[in-house]
XYZ file of C-alpha atoms in Angstrom:
167
model
C -40.714 91.409 24.330
C -41.611 89.826 21.020
C -42.966 86.292 20.695
C -43.193 84.008 17.683
C -44.832 80.579 17.618
C -43.780 77.795 15.290
C -46.373 75.109 14.693
C -45.129 71.598 13.932
C -45.560 70.736 10.270
C -46.611 67.152 10.826
C -48.353 66.639 14.153
C -49.383 63.077 13.211
C -45.731 62.120 12.675
C -44.736 63.659 16.013
C -47.631 61.949 17.783
C -46.989 58.526 16.259
C -43.264 58.815 17.026
C -44.245 59.319 20.649
C -46.905 56.581 20.606
C -49.740 59.017 21.202
C -52.748 60.378 19.398
C -52.567 63.801 17.751
C -54.503 65.496 20.522
C -52.401 64.182 23.396
C -48.769 64.914 22.631
C -47.308 65.254 26.109
C -43.577 65.416 25.504
C -41.048 68.208 25.285
C -39.555 67.301 21.929
C -35.848 68.019 21.408
C -36.705 71.482 20.076
C -35.474 73.315 23.172
C -32.116 71.507 22.994
C -31.779 72.392 19.314
C -32.784 76.027 19.839
C -30.420 76.335 22.814
C -27.501 74.774 20.953
C -24.272 76.653 20.303
C -24.690 75.976 16.576
C -28.043 77.740 16.335
C -26.927 80.588 18.621
C -23.932 81.217 16.388
C -26.085 81.152 13.259
C -28.381 83.797 14.778
C -25.396 85.859 15.954
C -23.597 86.014 12.593
C -26.496 86.619 10.215
C -27.333 90.098 8.906
C -29.727 92.492 10.651
C -30.812 96.086 10.115
C -29.089 97.649 13.122
C -28.450 101.242 14.208
C -25.066 102.596 13.174
C -24.638 106.171 14.304
C -27.510 108.230 12.898
C -28.345 105.643 10.251
C -29.250 101.957 9.956
C -26.908 99.407 8.403
C -27.158 95.709 7.641
C -24.618 93.918 9.786
C -24.300 90.889 12.032
C -24.730 91.094 15.770
C -21.144 89.911 15.949
C -20.008 93.035 14.070
C -22.485 95.280 15.904
C -21.085 94.123 19.248
C -17.473 94.208 17.971
C -16.903 90.543 18.818
C -13.910 88.761 17.353
C -13.935 84.958 16.996
C -12.306 84.667 20.421
C -15.274 86.398 22.091
C -18.059 84.884 20.018
C -19.170 82.785 22.998
C -19.797 85.989 24.974
C -22.146 87.182 22.232
C -23.900 83.817 22.132
C -24.409 83.944 25.911
C -25.749 87.503 25.687
C -28.141 86.386 22.942
C -29.337 83.445 25.026
C -29.830 85.782 27.988
C -32.471 87.766 26.096
C -34.153 84.725 24.534
C -36.563 82.174 26.025
C -37.888 78.997 24.417
C -40.850 76.842 25.324
C -42.717 73.952 23.742
C -46.324 73.348 24.709
C -48.065 69.977 24.962
C -49.073 70.122 21.285
C -45.487 70.627 20.124
C -45.943 74.339 19.371
C -42.623 76.121 19.844
C -42.645 79.562 21.427
C -39.639 81.842 21.016
C -39.568 85.025 23.096
C -36.931 87.754 22.730
C -36.710 90.658 25.170
C -34.785 93.740 24.002
C -35.102 97.476 24.597
C -35.399 98.074 20.840
C -38.577 96.410 19.559
C -37.278 96.360 15.955
C -34.188 94.428 17.013
C -36.343 92.055 19.097
C -38.573 91.380 16.071
C -35.565 90.704 13.855
C -34.037 88.377 16.448
C -37.183 86.378 17.079
C -37.635 85.958 13.318
C -33.975 84.964 12.965
C -34.359 82.273 15.631
C -37.449 80.907 13.872
C -35.829 80.976 10.417
C -32.574 79.421 11.611
C -34.458 76.721 13.506
C -36.547 75.847 10.450
C -33.438 75.837 8.220
C -31.608 73.597 10.701
C -34.604 71.277 10.945
C -34.795 71.035 7.148
C -31.040 70.340 6.920
C -31.394 67.539 9.473
C -34.388 66.102 7.627
C -32.455 66.174 4.333
C -29.425 64.517 5.950
C -31.601 61.773 7.452
C -33.230 61.225 4.071
C -29.810 61.054 2.402
C -28.635 58.468 4.959
C -31.770 56.348 4.489
C -31.408 56.479 0.722
C -27.752 55.498 0.967
C -28.649 52.538 3.185
C -31.417 51.405 0.810
C -29.108 51.689 -2.205
C -26.352 49.669 -0.520
C -28.860 47.065 0.669
C -30.291 46.798 -2.865
C -26.776 46.182 -4.204
C -26.175 43.462 -1.594
C -29.497 41.805 -2.429
C -28.770 41.995 -6.152
C -25.419 40.260 -5.575
C -27.134 37.587 -3.435
C -29.760 37.051 -6.127
C -27.094 36.690 -8.816
C -25.219 34.150 -6.665
C -28.443 32.181 -6.053
C -29.307 32.220 -9.780
C -25.792 30.986 -10.619
C -26.143 28.251 -7.989
C -29.516 27.228 -9.433
C -28.071 27.140 -12.973
C -25.193 24.948 -11.755
C -27.642 22.636 -9.998
C -29.725 22.319 -13.149
C -26.689 21.569 -15.305
C -25.225 19.036 -12.879
C -28.591 17.277 -12.525
C -29.503 17.608 -16.223
C -32.764 19.368 -15.528
C -34.698 20.954 -18.353
C -35.846 24.536 -18.073
C -39.564 25.203 -18.285
C -40.072 28.149 -20.571
């Protein structure tokens, strides 16, 4: 078995999101669900590894190594999940454990899980940031239009009431 631990990048953010202090995070964040997802399993299954091929070693995906066509990809994902365990401790530290007869393959797989998880997490963070930015930009446009309408209304009021501008 090979184990890798991933430490949360921003414990304060995780703690405040859960209404707790840094030292008392007592929740199983959605990490296990993400790591156990079909999307992440497939990403780990189709990426390249240094795997035995006859008397030599070749870079190939587990999908190719196991001779899985698209129709049987789920079988490979289930096999992969069968040799992998995930846990999150009270501090939000993620533990990924892969058990395989070949230690080199286990090391590659545990690293693949960690890398794919971090890439997925970054993609989600970027998407959330993009959505927030889009909302802010659209709200700014709405507010700008409201301001213009209010300024036009004020100008009309001044003209109709013959008010002088203080400049």
